[in-house]
Amino acid sequence: MISTVALLTLVPAVLAIPSNIKRTGPDGASVLSTIVAGTTTYYSRGCYDELKSGQHALQHEITSTLTSISATTCVVGCQLAGYSIAGVMNGNQCFCDNAMSPDAPELDAEQCDSACSGNSLEVCGGVWHYDIYYTSSTGDIPAPTPVTQVTTSGQNWVNLGCYVDQVSCRSLPDWMFAADNMTPELCAATCKDEGYAVAGIEWGRECYCGNTIYNPTLAPLSECNQACSGDSTKACGDQDRILFYTVDGKQPNTASNSCGPSSSSSTASSSISTSISSSISSSYSSSSSTTMQPTTTRPTTASSSATKPCTTSSTTPKPTTTRPCTTSTTPKPTTTKPCTTSTRPTSTPTPPKPQPTCGRPNKHDGYIHQGCYNENPWWRSINQYSFSSNSMTPSMCSDKCFSKGFKYAALEKGTDCYCGNNCPTSQAPSSHCNKPCKGDSQWIGGGNSGKITVYKSVILGYPRWAWPWGWN
């Protein structure tokens, strides 16, 4: 979003004029009361803790776009990028946003005492603590808010409220995907296209679809306040908290299953009918509004852990689906070339079944098997799109990746599909990828977490001369 990075070298003299000092730390570095960026004044709003579990209170990091890191350069960079909130952290990181998670507690000012790497006279937060600057000196800092309804393809999908969800017992187990541009609109549109009546959005970037909600348990709306990865001003559930949407707010089908409470389907239906009515009446102040007002104030605490936030996500979905299997019955030969090579792929005449050529054998979506690779579950190489299904096959995964325009398709745990344009560089022994695909056990779908079976698109990933014979 920043097209004039070079201007930041002029920041101290031209773009930003620090005014009075708010506080001086033990090493002589100062917290600035105000920083003027262009024609906009940003005010120091205090020291705040970072979120845990790999989440961020501010969603947009611009550290790599700045020539140096200080409170001044960060504020100017955020202003140029169109953001009203700037946060400096760890002495060398800059984040921006137009909304800040209400789950980030305000700390004692002394918890933010790290000198900036680009200007030792300025304070740039603390260890995993933000110094926050905002364009208003008073009032609440904006927080993500749930959207009351979204419109897609002429249909209004109405928010039914915040509900409890569990990794081991999904309330919408039929279909899911995750994306870094997630919004309620994207989730509702995808569920509609997949033929489902209920959309659920969770953990900021995960979308779940289904026709029946299992074991509905209402939660406070304030617990569904994680920023959407595609629009941080909107809330998209939270960890183990899901926001449900249905067309025109129609009451969904409900049921109990073996992993949930031992209640009858009729009892569950009655429960969600009552809870939805209660949720809507208590949460929506006006039916014409587009977002709900936050129901809680920002928490405060006197101290906070100084350790790096854990990046472990507890939401590894394993939903089921009844989508048809698209695995080819006549797979093309496999190749043993690593996926990072640009040379012509070689093939063997009779490949073993756990290593098929993925996709239909035609020029549209063929993917060639590359082997088993190591993948860091928290910093994935193939990470631009993902979904899970208990009907997973190599063809289901590759078809979806090809439709999204990605070179690589990767399977993990027999149920999870990942798409992207970067390939892991660490190849693993083939024996480490030993999980049969849930949708067709004759094919291998990676291994345990961190072991993936990788395929590369013939059309998207190789030059034309390297395509198999007959693909033109």
mmCIF file of C-alpha atoms in Angstrom, residues 318-321 325 388-394 411-416 435-445:
data_model
loop_
_atom_site.group_PDB
_atom_site.id
_atom_site.type_symbol
_atom_site.label_atom_id
_atom_site.label_comp_id
_atom_site.label_asym_id
_atom_site.label_seq_id
_atom_site.Cartn_x
_atom_site.Cartn_y
_atom_site.Cartn_z
ATOM 1 C CA LYS A 318 -11.413 -32.018 10.117
ATOM 2 C CA PRO A 319 -14.886 -31.419 8.696
ATOM 3 C CA THR A 320 -16.670 -33.951 6.545
ATOM 4 C CA THR A 321 -18.270 -33.425 3.180
ATOM 5 C CA CYS A 325 -14.735 -37.800 -5.410
ATOM 6 C CA SER A 388 -10.278 -29.807 4.850
ATOM 7 C CA SER A 389 -12.626 -32.623 3.950
ATOM 8 C CA ASN A 390 -13.275 -36.175 5.061
ATOM 9 C CA SER A 391 -13.768 -36.967 1.365
ATOM 10 C CA MET A 392 -10.288 -35.679 0.474
ATOM 11 C CA THR A 393 -8.494 -37.092 -2.563
ATOM 12 C CA PRO A 394 -5.486 -35.815 -4.518
ATOM 13 C CA LEU A 411 -2.011 -32.893 1.278
ATOM 14 C CA GLU A 412 -1.571 -33.500 4.988
ATOM 15 C CA LYS A 413 -3.168 -35.869 7.533
ATOM 16 C CA GLY A 414 -5.288 -37.426 4.765
ATOM 17 C CA THR A 415 -7.895 -34.660 5.138
ATOM 18 C CA ASP A 416 -6.166 -31.290 4.675
ATOM 19 C CA LYS A 435 -1.723 -41.204 5.753
ATOM 20 C CA PRO A 436 -4.269 -42.574 3.269
ATOM 21 C CA CYS A 437 -6.635 -40.010 1.770
ATOM 22 C CA LYS A 438 -9.949 -40.089 3.619
ATOM 23 C CA GLY A 439 -11.874 -39.984 0.353
ATOM 24 C CA ASP A 440 -9.924 -42.800 -1.319
ATOM 25 C CA SER A 441 -7.517 -44.878 0.761
ATOM 26 C CA GLN A 442 -5.547 -46.079 -2.290
ATOM 27 C CA TRP A 443 -3.866 -42.663 -2.449
ATOM 28 C CA ILE A 444 -1.524 -41.093 0.112
ATOM 29 C CA GLY A 445 -2.518 -37.745 1.622
#
